[in-house]
C-alpha atoms as a printed R data frame, in Angstrom:
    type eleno elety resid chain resno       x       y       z
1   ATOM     1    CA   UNK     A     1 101.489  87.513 119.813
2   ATOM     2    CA   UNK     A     2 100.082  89.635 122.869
3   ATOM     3    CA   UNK     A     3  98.612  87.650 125.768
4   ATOM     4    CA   UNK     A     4  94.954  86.626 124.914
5   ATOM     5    CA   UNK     A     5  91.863  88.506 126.938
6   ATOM     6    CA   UNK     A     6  90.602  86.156 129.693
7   ATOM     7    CA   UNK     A     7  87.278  84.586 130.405
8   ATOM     8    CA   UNK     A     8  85.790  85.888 126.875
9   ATOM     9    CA   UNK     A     9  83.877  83.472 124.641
10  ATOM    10    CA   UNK     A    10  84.690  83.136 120.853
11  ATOM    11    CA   UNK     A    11  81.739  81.794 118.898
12  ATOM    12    CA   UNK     A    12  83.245  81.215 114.795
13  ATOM    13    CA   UNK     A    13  80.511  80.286 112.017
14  ATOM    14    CA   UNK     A    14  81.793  79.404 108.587
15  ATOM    15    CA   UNK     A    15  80.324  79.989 105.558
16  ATOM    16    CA   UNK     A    16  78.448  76.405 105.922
17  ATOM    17    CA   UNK     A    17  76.691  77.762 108.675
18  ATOM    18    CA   UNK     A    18  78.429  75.259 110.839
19  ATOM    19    CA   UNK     A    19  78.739  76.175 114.267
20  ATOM    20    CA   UNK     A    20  81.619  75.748 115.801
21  ATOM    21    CA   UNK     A    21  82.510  75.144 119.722
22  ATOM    22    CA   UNK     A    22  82.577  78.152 121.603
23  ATOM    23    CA   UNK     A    23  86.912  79.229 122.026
24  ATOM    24    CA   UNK     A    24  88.006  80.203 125.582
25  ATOM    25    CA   UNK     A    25  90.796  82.848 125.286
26  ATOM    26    CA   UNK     A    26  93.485  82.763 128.161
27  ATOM    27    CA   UNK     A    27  92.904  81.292 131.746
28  ATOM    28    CA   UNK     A    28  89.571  79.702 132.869
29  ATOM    29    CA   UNK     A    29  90.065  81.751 136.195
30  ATOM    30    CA   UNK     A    30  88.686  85.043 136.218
31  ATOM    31    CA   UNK     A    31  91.204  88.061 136.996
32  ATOM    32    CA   UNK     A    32  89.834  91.512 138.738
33  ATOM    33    CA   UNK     A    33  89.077  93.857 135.893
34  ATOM    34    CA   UNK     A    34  92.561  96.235 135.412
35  ATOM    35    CA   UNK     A    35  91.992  99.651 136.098
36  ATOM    36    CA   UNK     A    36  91.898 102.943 133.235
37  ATOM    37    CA   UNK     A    37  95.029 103.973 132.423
38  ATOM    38    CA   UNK     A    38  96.272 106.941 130.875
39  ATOM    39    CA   UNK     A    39  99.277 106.748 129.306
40  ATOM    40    CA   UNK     A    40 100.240 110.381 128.430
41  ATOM    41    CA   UNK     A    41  99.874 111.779 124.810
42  ATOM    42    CA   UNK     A    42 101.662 114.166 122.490
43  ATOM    43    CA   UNK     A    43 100.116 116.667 121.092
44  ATOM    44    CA   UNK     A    44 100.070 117.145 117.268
45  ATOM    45    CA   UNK     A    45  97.960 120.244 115.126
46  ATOM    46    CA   UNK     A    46  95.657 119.741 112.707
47  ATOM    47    CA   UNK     A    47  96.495 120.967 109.392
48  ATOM    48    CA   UNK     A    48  92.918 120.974 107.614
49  ATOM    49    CA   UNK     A    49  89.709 120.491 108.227
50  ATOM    50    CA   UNK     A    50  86.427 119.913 105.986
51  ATOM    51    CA   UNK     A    51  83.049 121.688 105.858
52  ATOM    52    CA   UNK     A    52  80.883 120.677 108.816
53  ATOM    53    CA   UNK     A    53  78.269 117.870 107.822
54  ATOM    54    CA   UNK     A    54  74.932 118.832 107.194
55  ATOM    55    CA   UNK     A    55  73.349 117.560 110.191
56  ATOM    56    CA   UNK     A    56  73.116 120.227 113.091
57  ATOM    57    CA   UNK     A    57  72.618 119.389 116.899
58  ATOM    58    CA   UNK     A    58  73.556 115.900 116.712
59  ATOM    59    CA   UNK     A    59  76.305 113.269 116.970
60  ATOM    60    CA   UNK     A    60  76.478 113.009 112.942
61  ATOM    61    CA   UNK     A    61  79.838 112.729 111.331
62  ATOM    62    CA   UNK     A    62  81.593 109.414 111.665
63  ATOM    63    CA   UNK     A    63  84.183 107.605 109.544
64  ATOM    64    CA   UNK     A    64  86.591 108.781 106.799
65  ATOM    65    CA   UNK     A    65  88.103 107.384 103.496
66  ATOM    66    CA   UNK     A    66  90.574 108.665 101.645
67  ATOM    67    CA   UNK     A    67  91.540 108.179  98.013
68  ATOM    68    CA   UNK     A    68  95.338 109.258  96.734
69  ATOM    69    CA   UNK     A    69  95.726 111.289  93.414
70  ATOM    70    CA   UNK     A    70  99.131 109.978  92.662
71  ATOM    71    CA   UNK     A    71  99.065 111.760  89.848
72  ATOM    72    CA   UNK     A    72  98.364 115.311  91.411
73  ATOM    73    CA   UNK     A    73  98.668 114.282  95.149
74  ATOM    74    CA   UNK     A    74  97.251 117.696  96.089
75  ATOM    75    CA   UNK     A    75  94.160 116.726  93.850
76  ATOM    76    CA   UNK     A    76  93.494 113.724  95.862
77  ATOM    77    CA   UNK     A    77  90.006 113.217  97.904
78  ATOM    78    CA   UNK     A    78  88.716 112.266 101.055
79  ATOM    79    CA   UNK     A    79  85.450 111.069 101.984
80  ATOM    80    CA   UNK     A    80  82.998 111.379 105.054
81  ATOM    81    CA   UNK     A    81  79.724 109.844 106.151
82  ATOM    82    CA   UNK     A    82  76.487 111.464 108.131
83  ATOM    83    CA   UNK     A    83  75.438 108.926 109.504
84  ATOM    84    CA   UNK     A    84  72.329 110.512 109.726
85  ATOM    85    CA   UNK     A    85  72.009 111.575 105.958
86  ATOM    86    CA   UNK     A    86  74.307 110.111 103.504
87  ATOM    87    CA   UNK     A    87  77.874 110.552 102.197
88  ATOM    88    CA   UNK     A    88  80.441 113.345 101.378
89  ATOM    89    CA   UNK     A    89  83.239 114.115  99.067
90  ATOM    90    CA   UNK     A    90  85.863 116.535 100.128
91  ATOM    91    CA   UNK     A    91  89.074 118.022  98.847
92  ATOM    92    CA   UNK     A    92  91.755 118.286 100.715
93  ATOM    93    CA   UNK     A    93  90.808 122.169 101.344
94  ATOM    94    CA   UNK     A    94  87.805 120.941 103.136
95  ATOM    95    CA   UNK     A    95  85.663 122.055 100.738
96  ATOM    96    CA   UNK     A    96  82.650 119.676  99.851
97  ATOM    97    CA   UNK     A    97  83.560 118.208  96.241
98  ATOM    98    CA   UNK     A    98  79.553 116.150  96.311
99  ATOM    99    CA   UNK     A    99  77.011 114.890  98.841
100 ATOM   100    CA   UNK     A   100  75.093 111.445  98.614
101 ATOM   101    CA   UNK     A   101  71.506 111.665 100.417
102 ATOM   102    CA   UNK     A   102  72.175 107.878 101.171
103 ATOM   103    CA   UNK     A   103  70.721 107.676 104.477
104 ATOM   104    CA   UNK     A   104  72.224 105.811 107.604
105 ATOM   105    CA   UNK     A   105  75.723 105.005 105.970
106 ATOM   106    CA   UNK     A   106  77.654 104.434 109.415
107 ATOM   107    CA   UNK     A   107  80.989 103.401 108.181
108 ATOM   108    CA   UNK     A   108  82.929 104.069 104.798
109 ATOM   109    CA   UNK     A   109  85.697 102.549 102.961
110 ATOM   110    CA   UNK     A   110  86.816 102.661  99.301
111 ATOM   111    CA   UNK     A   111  89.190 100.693  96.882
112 ATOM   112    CA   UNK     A   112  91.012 100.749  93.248
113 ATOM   113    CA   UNK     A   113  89.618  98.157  91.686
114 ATOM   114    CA   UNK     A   114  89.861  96.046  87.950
115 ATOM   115    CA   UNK     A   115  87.053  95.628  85.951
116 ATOM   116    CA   UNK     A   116  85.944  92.531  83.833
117 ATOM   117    CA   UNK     A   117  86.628  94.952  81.297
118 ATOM   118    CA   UNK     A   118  90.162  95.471  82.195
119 ATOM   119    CA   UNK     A   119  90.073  99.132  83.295
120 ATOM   120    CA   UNK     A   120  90.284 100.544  86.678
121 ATOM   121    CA   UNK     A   121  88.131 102.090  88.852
122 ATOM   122    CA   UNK     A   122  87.405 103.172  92.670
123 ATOM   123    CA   UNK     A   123  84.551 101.770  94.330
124 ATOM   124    CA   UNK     A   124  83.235 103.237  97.786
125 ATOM   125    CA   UNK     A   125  81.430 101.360  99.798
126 ATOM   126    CA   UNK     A   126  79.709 101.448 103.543
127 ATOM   127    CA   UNK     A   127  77.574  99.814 106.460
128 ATOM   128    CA   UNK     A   128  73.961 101.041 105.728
129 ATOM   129    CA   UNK     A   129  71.739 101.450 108.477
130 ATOM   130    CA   UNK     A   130  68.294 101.879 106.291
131 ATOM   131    CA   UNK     A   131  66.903  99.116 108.122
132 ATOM   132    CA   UNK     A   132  68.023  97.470 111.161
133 ATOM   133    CA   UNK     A   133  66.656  94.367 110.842
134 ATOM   134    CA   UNK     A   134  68.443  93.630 107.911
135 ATOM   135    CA   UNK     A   135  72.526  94.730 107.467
136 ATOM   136    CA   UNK     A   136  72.839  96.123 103.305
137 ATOM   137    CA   UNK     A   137  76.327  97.313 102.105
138 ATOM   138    CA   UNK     A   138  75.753 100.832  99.771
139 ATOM   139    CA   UNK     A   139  78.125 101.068  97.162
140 ATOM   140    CA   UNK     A   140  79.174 103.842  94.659
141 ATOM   141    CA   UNK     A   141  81.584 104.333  92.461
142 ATOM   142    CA   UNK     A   142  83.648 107.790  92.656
143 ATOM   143    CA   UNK     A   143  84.925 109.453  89.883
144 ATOM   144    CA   UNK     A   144  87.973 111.355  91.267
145 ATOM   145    CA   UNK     A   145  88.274 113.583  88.016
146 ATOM   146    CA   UNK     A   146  85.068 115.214  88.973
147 ATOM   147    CA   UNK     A   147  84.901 114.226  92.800
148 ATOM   148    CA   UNK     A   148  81.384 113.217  92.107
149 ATOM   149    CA   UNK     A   149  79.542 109.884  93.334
150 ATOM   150    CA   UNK     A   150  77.536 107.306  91.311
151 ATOM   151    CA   UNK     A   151  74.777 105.716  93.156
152 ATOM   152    CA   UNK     A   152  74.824 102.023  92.757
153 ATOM   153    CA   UNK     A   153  72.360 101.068  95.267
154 ATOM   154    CA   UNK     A   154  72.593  98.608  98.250
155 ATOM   155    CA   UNK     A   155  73.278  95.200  98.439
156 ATOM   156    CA   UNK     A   156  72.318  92.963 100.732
157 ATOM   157    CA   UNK     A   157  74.237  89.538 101.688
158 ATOM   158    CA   UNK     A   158  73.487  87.508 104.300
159 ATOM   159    CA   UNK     A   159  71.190  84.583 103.913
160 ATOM   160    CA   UNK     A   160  67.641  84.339 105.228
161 ATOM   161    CA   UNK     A   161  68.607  81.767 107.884
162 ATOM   162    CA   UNK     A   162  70.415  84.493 109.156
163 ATOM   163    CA   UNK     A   163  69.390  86.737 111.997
164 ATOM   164    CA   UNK     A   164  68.243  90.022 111.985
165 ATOM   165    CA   UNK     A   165  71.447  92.366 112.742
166 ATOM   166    CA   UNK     A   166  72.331  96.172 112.355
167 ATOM   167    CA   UNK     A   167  75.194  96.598 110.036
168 ATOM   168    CA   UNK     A   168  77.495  99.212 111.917
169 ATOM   169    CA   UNK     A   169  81.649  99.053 110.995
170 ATOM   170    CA   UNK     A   170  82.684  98.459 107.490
171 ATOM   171    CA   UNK     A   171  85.885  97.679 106.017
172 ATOM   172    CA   UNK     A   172  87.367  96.254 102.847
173 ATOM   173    CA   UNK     A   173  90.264  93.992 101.762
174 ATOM   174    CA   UNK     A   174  91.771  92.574  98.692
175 ATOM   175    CA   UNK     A   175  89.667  89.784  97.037
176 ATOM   176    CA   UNK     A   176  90.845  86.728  98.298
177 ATOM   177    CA   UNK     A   177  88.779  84.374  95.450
178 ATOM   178    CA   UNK     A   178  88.928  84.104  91.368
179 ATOM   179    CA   UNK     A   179  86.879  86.889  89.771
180 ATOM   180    CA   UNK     A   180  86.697  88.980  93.121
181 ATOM   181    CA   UNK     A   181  86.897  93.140  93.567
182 ATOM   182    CA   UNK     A   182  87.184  92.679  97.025
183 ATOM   183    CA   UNK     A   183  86.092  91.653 100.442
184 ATOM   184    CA   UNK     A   184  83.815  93.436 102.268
185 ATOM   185    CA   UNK     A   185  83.747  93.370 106.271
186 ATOM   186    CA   UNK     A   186  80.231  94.657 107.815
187 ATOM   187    CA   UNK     A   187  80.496  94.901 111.313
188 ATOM   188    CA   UNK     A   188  77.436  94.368 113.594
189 ATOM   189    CA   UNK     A   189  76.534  95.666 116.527
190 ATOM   190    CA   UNK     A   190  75.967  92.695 118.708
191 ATOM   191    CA   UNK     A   191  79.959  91.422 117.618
192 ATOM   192    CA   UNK     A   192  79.567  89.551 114.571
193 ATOM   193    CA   UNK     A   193  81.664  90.484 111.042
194 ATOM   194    CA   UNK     A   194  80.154  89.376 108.204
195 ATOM   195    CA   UNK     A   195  82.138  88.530 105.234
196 ATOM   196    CA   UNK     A   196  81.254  88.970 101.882
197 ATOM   197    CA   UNK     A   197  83.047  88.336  98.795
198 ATOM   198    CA   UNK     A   198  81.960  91.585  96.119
199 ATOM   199    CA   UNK     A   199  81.760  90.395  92.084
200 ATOM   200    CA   UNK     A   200  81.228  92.692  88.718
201 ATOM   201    CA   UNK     A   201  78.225  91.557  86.133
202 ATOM   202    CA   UNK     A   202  77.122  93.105  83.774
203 ATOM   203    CA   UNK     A   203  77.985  96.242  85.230
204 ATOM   204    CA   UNK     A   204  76.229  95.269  89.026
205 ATOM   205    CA   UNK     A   205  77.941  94.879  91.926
206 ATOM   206    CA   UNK     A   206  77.358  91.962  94.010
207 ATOM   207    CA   UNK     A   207  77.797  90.990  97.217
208 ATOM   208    CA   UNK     A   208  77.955  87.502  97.664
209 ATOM   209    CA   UNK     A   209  78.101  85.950 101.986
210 ATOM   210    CA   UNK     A   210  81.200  83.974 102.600
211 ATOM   211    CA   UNK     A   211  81.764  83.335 106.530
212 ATOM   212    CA   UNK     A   212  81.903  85.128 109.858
213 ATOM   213    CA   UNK     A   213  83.383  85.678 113.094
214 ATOM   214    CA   UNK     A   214  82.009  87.130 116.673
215 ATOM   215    CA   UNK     A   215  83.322  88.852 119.825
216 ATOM   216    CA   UNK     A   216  81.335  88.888 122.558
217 ATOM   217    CA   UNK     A   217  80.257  92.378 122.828
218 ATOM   218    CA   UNK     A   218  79.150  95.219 120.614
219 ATOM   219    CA   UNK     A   219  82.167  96.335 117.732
220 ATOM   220    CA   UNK     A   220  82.314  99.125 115.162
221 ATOM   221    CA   UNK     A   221  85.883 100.006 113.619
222 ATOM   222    CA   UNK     A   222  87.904  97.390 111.479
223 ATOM   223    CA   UNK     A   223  90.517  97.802 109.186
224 ATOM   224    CA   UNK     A   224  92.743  95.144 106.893
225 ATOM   225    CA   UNK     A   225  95.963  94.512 106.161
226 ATOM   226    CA   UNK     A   226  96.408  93.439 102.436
227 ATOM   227    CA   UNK     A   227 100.131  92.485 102.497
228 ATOM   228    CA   UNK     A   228  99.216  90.104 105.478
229 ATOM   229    CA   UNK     A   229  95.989  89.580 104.997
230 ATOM   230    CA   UNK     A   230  94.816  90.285 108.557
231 ATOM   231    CA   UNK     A   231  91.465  91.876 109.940
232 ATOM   232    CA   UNK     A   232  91.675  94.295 112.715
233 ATOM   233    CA   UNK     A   233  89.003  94.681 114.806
234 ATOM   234    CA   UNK     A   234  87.897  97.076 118.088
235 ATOM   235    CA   UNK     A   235  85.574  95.315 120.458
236 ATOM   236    CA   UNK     A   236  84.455  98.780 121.939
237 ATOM   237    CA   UNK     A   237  84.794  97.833 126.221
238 ATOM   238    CA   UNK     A   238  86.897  95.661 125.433
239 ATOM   239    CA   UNK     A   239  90.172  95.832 123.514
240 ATOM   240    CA   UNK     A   240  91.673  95.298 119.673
241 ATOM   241    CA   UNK     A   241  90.884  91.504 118.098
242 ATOM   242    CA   UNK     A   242  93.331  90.364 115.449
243 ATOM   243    CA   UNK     A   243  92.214  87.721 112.770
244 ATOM   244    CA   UNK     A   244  93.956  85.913 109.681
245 ATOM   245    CA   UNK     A   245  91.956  85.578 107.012
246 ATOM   246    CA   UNK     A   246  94.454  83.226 105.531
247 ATOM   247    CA   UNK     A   247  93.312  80.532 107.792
248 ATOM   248    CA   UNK     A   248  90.881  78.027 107.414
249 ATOM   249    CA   UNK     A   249  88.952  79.272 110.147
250 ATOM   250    CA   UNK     A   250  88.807  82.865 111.545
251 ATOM   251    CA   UNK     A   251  90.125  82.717 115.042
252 ATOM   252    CA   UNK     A   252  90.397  86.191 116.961
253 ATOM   253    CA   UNK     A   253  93.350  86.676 118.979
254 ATOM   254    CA   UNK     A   254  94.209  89.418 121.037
255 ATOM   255    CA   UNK     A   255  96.424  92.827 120.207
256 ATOM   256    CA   UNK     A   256  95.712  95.094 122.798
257 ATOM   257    CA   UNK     A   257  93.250  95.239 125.933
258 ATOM   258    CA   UNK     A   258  91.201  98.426 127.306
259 ATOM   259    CA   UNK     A   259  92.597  98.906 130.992
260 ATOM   260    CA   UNK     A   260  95.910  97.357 130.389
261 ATOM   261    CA   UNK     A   261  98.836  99.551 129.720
262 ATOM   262    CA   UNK     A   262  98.084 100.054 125.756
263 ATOM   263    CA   UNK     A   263  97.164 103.186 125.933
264 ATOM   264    CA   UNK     A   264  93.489 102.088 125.454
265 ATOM   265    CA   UNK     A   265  90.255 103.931 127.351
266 ATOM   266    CA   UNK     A   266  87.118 103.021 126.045
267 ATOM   267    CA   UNK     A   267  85.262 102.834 123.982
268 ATOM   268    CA   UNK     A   268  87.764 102.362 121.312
269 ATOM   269    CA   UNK     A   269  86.651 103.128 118.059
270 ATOM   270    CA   UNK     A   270  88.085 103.400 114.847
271 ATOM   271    CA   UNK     A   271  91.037 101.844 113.536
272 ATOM   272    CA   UNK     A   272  93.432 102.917 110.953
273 ATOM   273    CA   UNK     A   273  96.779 101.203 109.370
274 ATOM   274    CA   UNK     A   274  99.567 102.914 108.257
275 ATOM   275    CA   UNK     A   275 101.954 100.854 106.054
276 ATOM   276    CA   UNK     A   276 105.293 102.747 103.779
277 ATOM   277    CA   UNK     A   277 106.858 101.241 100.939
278 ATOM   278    CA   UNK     A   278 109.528 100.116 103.655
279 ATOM   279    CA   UNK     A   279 107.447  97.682 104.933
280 ATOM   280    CA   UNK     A   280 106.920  99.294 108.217
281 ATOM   281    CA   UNK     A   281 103.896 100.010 109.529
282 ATOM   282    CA   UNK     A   282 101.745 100.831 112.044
283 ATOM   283    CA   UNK     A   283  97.733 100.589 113.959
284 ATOM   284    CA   UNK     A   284  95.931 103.605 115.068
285 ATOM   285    CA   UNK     A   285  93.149 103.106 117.493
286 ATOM   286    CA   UNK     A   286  90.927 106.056 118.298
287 ATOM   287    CA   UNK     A   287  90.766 105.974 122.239
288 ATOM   288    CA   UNK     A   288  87.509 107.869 122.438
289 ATOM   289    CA   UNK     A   289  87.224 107.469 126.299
290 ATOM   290    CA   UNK     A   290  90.095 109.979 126.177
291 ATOM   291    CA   UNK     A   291  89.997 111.771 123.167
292 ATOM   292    CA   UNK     A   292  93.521 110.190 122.032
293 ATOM   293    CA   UNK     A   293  94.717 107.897 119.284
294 ATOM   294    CA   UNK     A   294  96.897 105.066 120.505
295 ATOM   295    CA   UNK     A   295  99.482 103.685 117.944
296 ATOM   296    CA   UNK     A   296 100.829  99.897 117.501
297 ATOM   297    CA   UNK     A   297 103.908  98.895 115.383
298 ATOM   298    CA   UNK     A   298 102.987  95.742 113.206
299 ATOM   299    CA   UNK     A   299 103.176  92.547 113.066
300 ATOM   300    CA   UNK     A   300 104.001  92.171 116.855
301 ATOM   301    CA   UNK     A   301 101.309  94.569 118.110
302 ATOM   302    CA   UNK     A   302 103.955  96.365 120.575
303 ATOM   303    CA   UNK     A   303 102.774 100.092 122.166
304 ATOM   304    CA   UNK     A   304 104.496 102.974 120.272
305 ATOM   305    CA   UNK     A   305 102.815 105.705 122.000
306 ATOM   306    CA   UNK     A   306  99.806 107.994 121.580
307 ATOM   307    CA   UNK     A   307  98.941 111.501 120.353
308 ATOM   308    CA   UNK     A   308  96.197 114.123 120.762
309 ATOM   309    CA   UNK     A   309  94.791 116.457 117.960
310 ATOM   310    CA   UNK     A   310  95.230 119.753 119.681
311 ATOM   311    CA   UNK     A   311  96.951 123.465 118.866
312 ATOM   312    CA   UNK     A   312  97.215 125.569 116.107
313 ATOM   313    CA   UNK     A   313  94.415 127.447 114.660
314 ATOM   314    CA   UNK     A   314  91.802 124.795 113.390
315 ATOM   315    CA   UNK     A   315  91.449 123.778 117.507
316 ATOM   316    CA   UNK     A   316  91.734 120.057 118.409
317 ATOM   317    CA   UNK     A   317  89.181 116.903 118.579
318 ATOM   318    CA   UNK     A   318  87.413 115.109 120.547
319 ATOM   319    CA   UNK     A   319  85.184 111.459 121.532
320 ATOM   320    CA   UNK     A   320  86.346 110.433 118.166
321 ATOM   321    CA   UNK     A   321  84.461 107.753 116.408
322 ATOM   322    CA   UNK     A   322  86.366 107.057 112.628
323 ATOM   323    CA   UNK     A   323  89.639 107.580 111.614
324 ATOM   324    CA   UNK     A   324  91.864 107.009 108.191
325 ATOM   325    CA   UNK     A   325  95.609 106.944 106.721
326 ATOM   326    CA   UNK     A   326  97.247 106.762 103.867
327 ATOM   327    CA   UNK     A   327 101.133 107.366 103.141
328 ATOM   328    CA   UNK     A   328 101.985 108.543 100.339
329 ATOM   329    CA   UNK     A   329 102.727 112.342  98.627
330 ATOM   330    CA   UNK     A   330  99.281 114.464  99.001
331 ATOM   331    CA   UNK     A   331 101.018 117.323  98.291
332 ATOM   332    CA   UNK     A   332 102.885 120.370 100.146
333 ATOM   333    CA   UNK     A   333 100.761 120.365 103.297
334 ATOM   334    CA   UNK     A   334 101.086 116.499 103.182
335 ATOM   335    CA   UNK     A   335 104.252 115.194 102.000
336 ATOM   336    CA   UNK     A   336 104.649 111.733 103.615
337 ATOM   337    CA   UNK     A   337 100.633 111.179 104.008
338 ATOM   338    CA   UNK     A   338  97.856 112.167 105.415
339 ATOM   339    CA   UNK     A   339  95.464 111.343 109.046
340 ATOM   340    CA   UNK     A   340  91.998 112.159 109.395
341 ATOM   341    CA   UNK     A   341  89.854 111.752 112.415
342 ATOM   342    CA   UNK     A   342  86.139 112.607 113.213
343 ATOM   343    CA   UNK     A   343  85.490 115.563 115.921
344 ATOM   344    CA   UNK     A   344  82.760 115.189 117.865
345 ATOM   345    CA   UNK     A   345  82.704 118.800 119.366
346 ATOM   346    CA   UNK     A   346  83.479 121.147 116.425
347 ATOM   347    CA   UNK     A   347  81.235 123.541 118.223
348 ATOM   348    CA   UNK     A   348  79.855 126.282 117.472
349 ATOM   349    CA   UNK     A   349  79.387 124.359 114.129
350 ATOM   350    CA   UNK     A   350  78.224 121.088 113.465
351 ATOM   351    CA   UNK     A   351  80.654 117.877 113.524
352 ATOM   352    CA   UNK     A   352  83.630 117.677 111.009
353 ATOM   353    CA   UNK     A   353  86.536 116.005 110.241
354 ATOM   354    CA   UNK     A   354  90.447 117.312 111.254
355 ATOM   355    CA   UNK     A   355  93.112 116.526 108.697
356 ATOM   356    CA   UNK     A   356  96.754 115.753 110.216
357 ATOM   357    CA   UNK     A   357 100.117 115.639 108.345
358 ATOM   358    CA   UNK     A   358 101.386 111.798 109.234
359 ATOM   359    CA   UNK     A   359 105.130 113.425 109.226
360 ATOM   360    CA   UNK     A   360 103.917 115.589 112.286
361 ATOM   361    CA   UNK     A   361 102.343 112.238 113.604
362 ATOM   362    CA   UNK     A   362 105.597 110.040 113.004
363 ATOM   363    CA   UNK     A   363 108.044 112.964 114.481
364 ATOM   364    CA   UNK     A   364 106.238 113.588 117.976
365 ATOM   365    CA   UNK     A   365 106.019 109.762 118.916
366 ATOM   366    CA   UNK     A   366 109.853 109.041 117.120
367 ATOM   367    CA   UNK     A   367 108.475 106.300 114.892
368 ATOM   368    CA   UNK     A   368 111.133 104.536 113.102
């Protein structure tokens, strides 16, 4: 476990609505506030890129998905929100596969999932921003013969009694309940994730409140770990939250901290887990402040170095907000799996996303 944050405030609800007593992680002394560092980076080349997003002149693109053809890995597809108009699908030559004029959809993520009826199928789903007062999940499902989207509407989850709250990250996890998908994660801005447990009927999806945890200040990327069932979440100024869902009740503790010597500048923004078949994997945390990505092996949380975007022909990135991997085969350009990370200067065209090989990744930090 990594030393806990000091003189931050904790404040856990459970699905009761219960409020529980504010948690004080580390000390009750306050410590002077640790200075930036910058830990140097690696460089590593993009190998793709996708079609700009549709929306010119702005800060637009955001956060990827990516889904793995295991049966033609260089057929697989990856996904991409504008967060000003809606959703994309992309091939892995960039080129757009379908758009969803969805609206606000901040933050994507998508899962294989069983049916009542026992088949499978892949269901996308993201933080919709349609109205701020009120947090909805969008879902689709994607059919990755075609690359095309289904609309299946929003959903929204949390309770009346609740109050009113952007939704802003989004991630999912296994279902953790009888007759479950999944779990979905909506991040809002003022600190709070929202969990909700998503259920099949009659061909709906639902989404269903279950309980939630806050940080103290605004957060946006998350990511889970199915095999330990652990939520990973970036509290933008101030550092990377870790929380068992296992538990009876969700307790952040702390991974890394901005200013300390994890290779972490603010804001940090998205977060990404790598995990093999061997069991070994790893956190990537996009350190916009510095236009890195700062990597963590798991479970202990211990620094393993950062990397940079940058060289070769397709030109680096920058202020990243969302980021993905998956290992895996995606084909030639992508034997042992692939990383994808926002740009938010792709000028002279509009935002995009950068596609890196993960072997390029694993060989310039030495990753065991």
């Amino acid at each position: 476990m990594r030393t806990s944050f000091t003189t931050l405030s904790m404040i856990v609800k459970q699905g009761s609505g219960a409020l529980l007593p504010a948690l004080l992680l580390g000390a009750c002394a306050t410590t002077p506030e640790e200075p930036a560092v910058r830990l140097p980076a690696v460089e590593v080349p993009a190998s793709g890129e996708t079609k700009p997003v549709g929306t010119v002149n702005d800060d637009a693109a955001d956060d990827p998905a990516i889904w793995r053809n295991r049966g033609d890995p260089a057929a697989s597809l990856v996904l991409g929100t504008d967060k000003k108009a809606g959703l994309y699908v992309y091939g892995l030559d960039g080129e757009v596969r379908d758009f969803a004029a969805a609206g606000r959809l901040n933050n994507v993520d998508l899962r294989e999932v069983t049916l009542a009826s026992g088949q499978t199928a892949v269901l996308v789903a993201a933080s919709d921003r349609g109205d701020e007062a009120e947090p909805r999940i969008a879902l689709f499902w994607l059919d990755t013969a075609t690359g095309k989207l289904r609309d299946l509407g929003t959903q929204s989850f949390l309770a009346s009694g609740h109050r009113a709250m952007e939704a802003y990250g989004f991630c999912m996890g296994a279902p953790l309940g009888e007759g479950e998908l999944a779990r979905a994660y909506v991040v809002m801005k003022d600190g709070t994730v929202a969990e909700s447990a998503l259920t099949e009927a009659d061909g709906r999806i639902r989404a269903a409140f279950t309980r939630e945890v806050k940080v103290a200040t605004q957060a946006e990327g998350c990511v889970i770990d199915d095999a330990t069932h652990t939520l990973y979440l970036a509290e933008e100024d101030v550092g990377i939250w870790q929380v068992a869902l296992g538990a009876a009740t969700l307790v952040p503790e702390a991974l890394a901290k901005v200013g300390a010597r994890d290779g972490l500048v603010d804001d940090v923004e998205g977060l990404a887990l790598a995990r093999g078949e061997d069991g070994k994997a790893w956190l990537i945390a996009s350190s916009q402040g510095d236009s890195a990505y700062a990597v963590f092996t798991l479970p202990d949380g211990v620094y393993a170095g950062r990397f940079r975007i940058n060289g070769g022909e397709l030109g680096g990135t920058s202020e990243t907000d969302g980021i993905e991997v998956a290992l895996g085969d995606f084909g030639p350009k992508y034997p042992g799996g692939l990383f994808m990370a926002q740009d938010g200067d792709n000028a002279p065209h509009a935002q995009n996303f950068k596609l890196v090989a993960w072997d390029a990744i694993r060989a310039a930090l030495k990753l065991d």
